[in-house]
Every structure is written in C-alpha cells, then in structure tokens.
Amino acid sequence: MNDKLKKELMWAIAVVVVLVGSATVNYVYVVGHEYDIARPANSPIPPNSTVIQVIGAQWSWTFVYPNGTKSVDALTLQVNHTYTLMVSSQDVIHDLLIPQMGVQVYAVPGHNNTVSFEPTKVGTYYFECVEYCGEDHYLMRGFLTVVS
C-alpha cells in the first residue's frame, strides 16, 4: 500500500470516528433529557392537567397560575402532577426551553402553543429562551422548582 493511500485511509477512519462520536454524544444527550417525540407541542390537553399561562416578553417570562397568581422568571410545580403550559408572546418570537423536563415550545405573538409534561423529580431546574429575541436575550432565563 503506498503512502498516499494510507493517508486517505487514515483520514477516512478519522472522519468516521468523529461522526460516530458526535452521533453518540447527541444520542446520549437526547435520551438523557427524556425528549419525547411522541408528545409534540399542541397535543390535546391531558385530563387532570393544570394549565399555566406563560407569556414571553423582552426580556422575561411571566407565569400565570390558574388562581391568577403571577410569577416572573420563576415557576413552582408539584412533583408527579401533569401540567400544560399555554405559551404565547407579547412582542417577538421566543422559544422556552426546560431541558431537564424535555420541554421546548415557541412563544409566538397572537398564538397559543401548548405543551404538557409531568415533573418526576423534586429539584430546581433552569429554563431559558433559546430564540434570539434582541440585545438582552441572555436575560430570559429563570428557575423551575419542583416540590413535593
């Protein structure tokens, strides 16, 4: 085997190793965050689900609980209970991501998108906007607290 063929073979092997490694990392990330492709946004609201209105605005998230109580950049939920987030925006497009819950849903002005999920572990988790929405986009983050 000549040197040129050996170099080409080594490059081909290196590319395959990088691609397989990248695919493995992505697979572990998706499985580890429990994304549920069978639970798309805007599915019917499950029975016994508590609906929470979520309003994205430059540069905060407002949560409105069923009793009318509002919270900014902080969401508190009960463990092992189903919740449906009804998400909209009052200005530009936002994208709410709660990675540890496998939740990602767009906030679009004049439109409600819904996503349902059930927190199964007590703890504190972060959420953020992952759609660039202006100069202070980095401020659109907060914490989800799951309590017993």
CSV table of C-alpha atoms in Angstrom, one decimal:
chain,number,residue,atom,x,y,z
A,1,MET,CA,0.0,0.0,0.0
A,2,ASN,CA,1.5,3.4,-1.0
A,3,ASP,CA,1.8,6.4,1.4
A,4,LYS,CA,-1.0,8.4,-0.4
A,5,LEU,CA,-3.5,5.6,0.0
A,6,LYS,CA,-2.5,5.1,3.7
A,7,LYS,CA,-3.1,8.9,4.3
A,8,GLU,CA,-6.5,8.7,2.6
A,9,LEU,CA,-7.5,5.7,4.6
A,10,MET,CA,-6.4,7.4,7.9
A,11,TRP,CA,-8.4,10.5,7.0
A,12,ALA,CA,-11.5,8.3,6.2
A,13,ILE,CA,-11.1,6.5,9.5
A,14,ALA,CA,-10.7,9.8,11.4
A,15,VAL,CA,-13.9,11.2,9.8
A,16,VAL,CA,-15.9,8.0,10.7
A,17,VAL,CA,-14.6,8.2,14.3
A,18,VAL,CA,-15.6,11.9,14.6
A,19,LEU,CA,-19.1,11.2,13.1
A,20,VAL,CA,-19.8,8.2,15.3
A,21,GLY,CA,-18.6,10.1,18.4
A,22,SER,CA,-20.8,13.0,17.6
A,23,ALA,CA,-23.8,10.8,17.0
A,24,THR,CA,-23.2,9.0,20.2
A,25,VAL,CA,-22.9,12.2,22.2
A,26,ASN,CA,-26.1,13.6,20.6
A,27,TYR,CA,-28.0,10.3,21.3
A,28,VAL,CA,-26.9,10.3,24.9
A,29,TYR,CA,-27.9,14.0,25.3
A,30,VAL,CA,-31.4,13.4,23.9
A,31,VAL,CA,-32.1,10.2,25.8
A,32,GLY,CA,-30.6,11.8,29.0
A,33,HIS,CA,-33.0,14.7,28.8
A,34,GLU,CA,-36.0,12.5,28.1
A,35,TYR,CA,-37.2,14.3,25.0
A,36,ASP,CA,-40.5,12.6,24.0
A,37,ILE,CA,-41.0,12.8,20.2
A,38,ALA,CA,-44.4,11.1,20.8
A,39,ARG,CA,-45.5,14.2,22.8
A,40,PRO,CA,-45.4,17.0,20.3
A,41,ALA,CA,-46.4,20.6,21.1
A,42,ASN,CA,-50.1,21.4,20.7
A,43,SER,CA,-51.2,17.9,21.6
A,44,PRO,CA,-54.6,17.7,23.3
A,45,ILE,CA,-54.5,18.8,26.9
A,46,PRO,CA,-54.4,15.7,29.2
A,47,PRO,CA,-57.3,15.2,31.7
A,48,ASN,CA,-56.4,16.4,35.2
A,49,SER,CA,-53.7,18.7,33.8
A,50,THR,CA,-53.2,22.0,35.4
A,51,VAL,CA,-52.9,24.7,32.8
A,52,ILE,CA,-50.4,27.5,33.3
A,53,GLN,CA,-50.3,30.5,31.0
A,54,VAL,CA,-46.8,31.5,30.0
A,55,ILE,CA,-46.1,34.9,28.4
A,56,GLY,CA,-42.7,35.7,26.9
A,57,ALA,CA,-41.7,39.3,26.6
A,58,GLN,CA,-38.4,41.1,26.1
A,59,TRP,CA,-36.7,40.0,28.4
A,60,SER,CA,-38.6,37.9,30.9
A,61,TRP,CA,-41.1,35.0,31.3
A,62,THR,CA,-44.4,35.6,33.2
A,63,PHE,CA,-46.2,32.6,34.5
A,64,VAL,CA,-49.9,32.9,35.4
A,65,TYR,CA,-51.3,30.1,37.6
A,66,PRO,CA,-55.0,29.0,37.5
A,67,ASN,CA,-55.8,31.1,40.6
A,68,GLY,CA,-54.5,34.3,38.8
A,69,THR,CA,-51.2,34.5,40.8
A,70,LYS,CA,-48.3,35.7,38.6
A,71,SER,CA,-44.6,34.9,38.8
A,72,VAL,CA,-41.8,36.4,36.8
A,73,ASP,CA,-38.8,34.1,35.8
A,74,ALA,CA,-39.8,31.6,38.4
A,75,LEU,CA,-42.1,28.6,38.1
A,76,THR,CA,-43.1,26.3,41.0
A,77,LEU,CA,-44.7,22.9,40.3
A,78,GLN,CA,-45.7,19.8,42.3
A,79,VAL,CA,-43.9,16.6,41.6
A,80,ASN,CA,-45.9,13.8,39.8
A,81,HIS,CA,-48.6,16.1,38.6
A,82,THR,CA,-49.3,16.8,34.9
A,83,TYR,CA,-49.0,20.4,33.7
A,84,THR,CA,-49.8,22.1,30.5
A,85,LEU,CA,-48.0,25.3,29.6
A,86,MET,CA,-50.0,27.6,27.3
A,87,VAL,CA,-47.3,29.7,25.8
A,88,SER,CA,-47.6,33.0,23.9
A,89,SER,CA,-45.6,36.2,23.4
A,90,GLN,CA,-46.5,39.8,23.7
A,91,ASP,CA,-43.8,41.1,21.4
A,92,VAL,CA,-41.4,38.9,19.3
A,93,ILE,CA,-40.9,35.2,18.9
A,94,HIS,CA,-39.3,33.5,21.9
A,95,ASP,CA,-38.6,29.8,22.5
A,96,LEU,CA,-39.0,28.4,26.0
A,97,LEU,CA,-36.6,25.5,26.8
A,98,ILE,CA,-36.7,23.5,30.0
A,99,PRO,CA,-34.1,20.9,29.1
A,100,GLN,CA,-34.4,18.7,32.2
A,101,MET,CA,-38.1,18.3,31.6
A,102,GLY,CA,-37.8,17.7,27.8
A,103,VAL,CA,-39.8,20.8,27.1
A,104,GLN,CA,-39.3,23.2,24.3
A,105,VAL,CA,-42.1,25.3,22.8
A,106,TYR,CA,-42.2,28.5,20.8
A,107,ALA,CA,-43.8,31.7,22.1
A,108,VAL,CA,-45.4,33.4,19.1
A,109,PRO,CA,-47.3,36.8,19.3
A,110,GLY,CA,-51.0,36.3,18.9
A,111,HIS,CA,-50.9,32.5,19.1
A,112,ASN,CA,-51.0,30.0,21.9
A,113,ASN,CA,-48.8,26.9,21.8
A,114,THR,CA,-49.3,24.2,24.4
A,115,VAL,CA,-47.0,21.5,25.8
A,116,SER,CA,-47.8,19.1,28.6
A,117,PHE,CA,-45.3,17.3,30.9
A,118,GLU,CA,-45.1,15.7,34.3
A,119,PRO,CA,-42.1,16.6,36.6
A,120,THR,CA,-41.0,13.3,38.3
A,121,LYS,CA,-38.1,14.5,40.5
A,122,VAL,CA,-38.0,17.2,43.2
A,123,GLY,CA,-35.4,19.8,42.5
A,124,THR,CA,-34.5,23.1,40.9
A,125,TYR,CA,-34.1,23.3,37.2
A,126,TYR,CA,-33.2,26.2,34.8
A,127,PHE,CA,-35.2,27.4,31.8
A,128,GLU,CA,-34.3,29.9,29.2
A,129,CYS,CA,-35.2,31.4,25.9
A,130,VAL,CA,-33.3,29.8,23.0
A,131,GLU,CA,-34.6,32.0,20.2
A,132,TYR,CA,-32.6,35.2,19.8
A,133,CYS,CA,-35.0,38.0,20.7
A,134,GLY,CA,-33.0,41.1,21.0
A,135,GLU,CA,-30.0,42.7,22.7
A,136,ASP,CA,-30.9,41.4,26.3
A,137,HIS,CA,-31.9,37.9,25.1
A,138,TYR,CA,-29.4,36.4,27.6
A,139,LEU,CA,-31.6,37.7,30.5
A,140,MET,CA,-34.5,35.5,29.5
A,141,ARG,CA,-33.8,32.7,32.0
A,142,GLY,CA,-35.2,31.5,35.3
A,143,PHE,CA,-35.7,28.6,37.5
A,144,LEU,CA,-38.4,25.8,37.8
A,145,THR,CA,-38.7,24.5,41.3
A,146,VAL,CA,-40.4,21.1,41.6
A,147,VAL,CA,-41.7,20.5,45.2
A,148,SER,CA,-43.3,17.5,46.9
